[in-house]
Structure formats: structure tokens, C-alpha cells
C-alpha positions as a printed NumPy array, in Angstrom:
array([[ 33.499, -33.161, -48.152],
       [ 32.663, -33.881, -51.705],
       [ 32.669, -31.027, -53.645],
       [ 35.787, -28.949, -54.165],
       [ 35.171, -24.849, -52.597],
       [ 34.688, -23.652, -56.347],
       [ 31.867, -25.776, -57.412],
       [ 30.175, -24.883, -53.998],
       [ 30.326, -21.79 , -55.169],
       [ 28.962, -22.374, -58.252],
       [ 26.056, -24.4  , -56.772],
       [ 25.591, -21.475, -54.591],
       [ 25.437, -18.967, -57.535],
       [ 23.423, -20.755, -59.387],
       [ 20.327, -21.985, -56.258],
       [ 16.925, -20.515, -56.581],
       [ 17.536, -19.202, -52.5  ],
       [ 20.005, -19.552, -49.786],
       [ 17.441, -21.578, -48.061],
       [ 17.367, -24.938, -50.923],
       [ 21.158, -24.11 , -51.616],
       [ 22.062, -24.736, -47.759],
       [ 19.631, -27.806, -47.311],
       [ 21.272, -29.505, -50.535],
       [ 24.601, -29.542, -49.644],
       [ 24.924, -29.138, -45.205],
       [ 26.838, -32.916, -45.456],
       [ 29.876, -30.396, -47.825],
       [ 29.269, -27.085, -45.63 ],
       [ 31.023, -28.77 , -42.596],
       [ 34.352, -26.855, -41.471],
       [ 36.889, -29.71 , -39.998],
       [ 38.136, -29.155, -36.837],
       [ 41.358, -27.814, -37.178],
       [ 41.981, -29.545, -33.497],
       [ 41.278, -32.723, -35.387],
       [ 43.076, -31.972, -38.123],
       [ 45.739, -31.29 , -36.077],
       [ 46.415, -34.689, -34.284],
       [ 45.387, -36.286, -37.442],
       [ 48.037, -35.706, -39.575],
       [ 50.526, -35.928, -36.577],
       [ 49.584, -39.607, -35.315],
       [ 50.017, -40.387, -38.735],
       [ 53.2  , -39.293, -38.701],
       [ 53.777, -41.701, -35.184],
       [ 54.042, -37.844, -33.054],
       [ 51.916, -38.456, -29.667],
       [ 50.234, -35.639, -27.947],
       [ 53.229, -35.173, -25.291],
       [ 55.801, -35.275, -28.449],
       [ 53.825, -32.009, -29.721],
       [ 53.188, -30.698, -26.849],
       [ 57.155, -30.301, -26.272],
       [ 58.54 , -29.802, -29.764],
       [ 56.042, -26.365, -29.357],
       [ 58.498, -24.887, -26.227],
       [ 54.683, -24.504, -24.889],
       [ 54.187, -25.248, -20.983],
       [ 53.227, -28.855, -20.657],
       [ 50.084, -28.392, -18.668],
       [ 48.859, -24.817, -21.278],
       [ 49.792, -27.242, -24.375],
       [ 47.831, -30.367, -23.687],
       [ 44.853, -28.753, -22.323],
       [ 44.422, -26.49 , -25.752],
       [ 45.174, -29.774, -27.119],
       [ 43.04 , -31.887, -25.186],
       [ 40.143, -33.16 , -26.99 ],
       [ 37.049, -31.835, -26.664],
       [ 38.753, -27.999, -24.9  ],
       [ 36.252, -24.32 , -25.741],
       [ 39.73 , -22.937, -25.332],
       [ 41.174, -21.605, -29.442],
       [ 43.353, -22.409, -30.174],
       [ 44.872, -18.757, -32.112],
       [ 46.717, -18.896, -35.569],
       [ 50.118, -18.407, -33.279],
       [ 49.431, -21.676, -31.612],
       [ 48.625, -23.476, -34.516],
       [ 51.442, -22.691, -36.415],
       [ 53.536, -23.451, -33.074],
       [ 52.414, -26.903, -33.658],
       [ 52.657, -26.557, -37.223],
       [ 56.343, -26.501, -37.38 ],
       [ 56.156, -28.979, -33.955],
       [ 54.814, -31.935, -36.095],
       [ 55.669, -31.174, -39.2  ],
       [ 52.841, -30.201, -41.045],
       [ 53.71 , -29.789, -45.029],
       [ 53.017, -25.867, -46.001],
       [ 49.79 , -26.538, -47.544],
       [ 49.067, -28.589, -44.846],
       [ 49.426, -26.104, -42.383],
       [ 47.34 , -23.142, -44.513],
       [ 44.232, -25.771, -44.715],
       [ 44.929, -25.948, -40.871],
       [ 44.771, -22.434, -40.28 ],
       [ 41.514, -22.087, -42.786],
       [ 39.932, -24.703, -39.906],
       [ 41.053, -22.665, -37.092],
       [ 40.04 , -19.725, -39.014],
       [ 42.532, -17.707, -38.489],
       [ 44.507, -15.61 , -40.992],
       [ 46.47 , -18.047, -44.192],
       [ 49.968, -17.433, -44.281],
       [ 50.823, -13.901, -46.917],
       [ 53.896, -13.897, -48.743],
       [ 53.602, -10.379, -48.841],
       [ 54.096,  -9.76 , -44.728],
       [ 57.319, -10.26 , -43.706],
       [ 56.845, -12.306, -41.227],
       [ 54.942, -15.12 , -42.933],
       [ 57.395, -14.63 , -45.723],
       [ 59.735, -15.693, -42.787],
       [ 57.03 , -18.971, -41.506],
       [ 56.353, -19.781, -45.349],
       [ 60.483, -20.887, -45.702],
       [ 60.727, -22.391, -42.569],
       [ 58.149, -24.862, -44.026],
       [ 59.981, -25.363, -46.806],
       [ 63.28 , -25.407, -45.244],
       [ 61.302, -27.904, -42.284],
       [ 62.612, -26.142, -39.421],
       [ 61.718, -27.141, -36.116],
       [ 59.964, -24.195, -33.572],
       [ 63.34 , -23.269, -31.597],
       [ 64.557, -22.971, -35.51 ],
       [ 61.755, -21.4  , -36.731],
       [ 62.342, -18.761, -33.471],
       [ 65.702, -18.772, -34.206],
       [ 64.956, -17.238, -38.029],
       [ 62.754, -15.02 , -36.813],
       [ 64.48 , -13.317, -34.567],
       [ 67.738, -13.097, -36.772],
       [ 65.415, -11.014, -39.788],
       [ 64.155,  -8.807, -36.458],
       [ 60.439,  -9.92 , -36.697],
       [ 58.957, -11.041, -33.638],
       [ 58.713, -14.805, -32.745],
       [ 56.29 , -16.99 , -32.23 ],
       [ 54.236, -16.19 , -29.066],
       [ 54.616, -19.435, -26.381]])
């Protein structure tokens, strides 16, 4: 991806037709796969798939199925957040992961999302984040 989203939006506004825009920018319009993006980031941190599943607190087999290459299982917002915490992703990386997974970004005006943003800022693990959510009377991330 060479062009920014803003550049693409500007080009779309000026395009004579949607077809011309799409044809001209086809390589730029591919949304990366959330699973691949996640696994790339955790591999860069030296975290293996089994470690990621263990740290996510998901059941081992279920977690492995979710991360399997070519898996048809949709990674929900909850699971993406669990894996992001387990993989020690930054807040920016997590927001990008949610975007690639076609899930809503963490929103600072939402109380639960506030707690999750704080957890990423403090580099909390899944267990610590779950405890924080419970202390605040908020719903834990579903495992």
C-alpha cells in the first residue's frame, strides 16, 4: 500500500467514474487480512502461535483453529482484542488490526473501550485486563 487512505479518498472525489478509479487503484484497494497482520506482528516479537493462544486464555484447540492459516472462522472484535493483548500489540497496531478485521475501533467515549485503551497503554496482559474490567463493573472480554 503506497497511497494513504486520504489520497485515495481525494482521487475518488475527482474520478470520472467508479470503474476508472477502481481499475487505476486496484492494488491499493486490497484490505490486508487481520489474521495475517496479527501473526506477522507477533512473530516479529518472537511470540509463537501456541504462546499467543495460551496468553489469550482461550481454550487451546479453539484458539489454534481461530489462528489457523486459511481458517474460515471470523475473528470477532472480542477475539481480536484478546489476541492483541496476548501478542503485546500497541494501541495503534490494535486499532489497525480491528480495521483489517472489519470491526469497530476502540472508542474513548465508551467506558469499556476506555478501560481497554488504558490496558494497551499500560501493556497489561489478558488476565490483568479482565481483572480491570471486573473491578470497573464492565463486561470481560469473552474467551
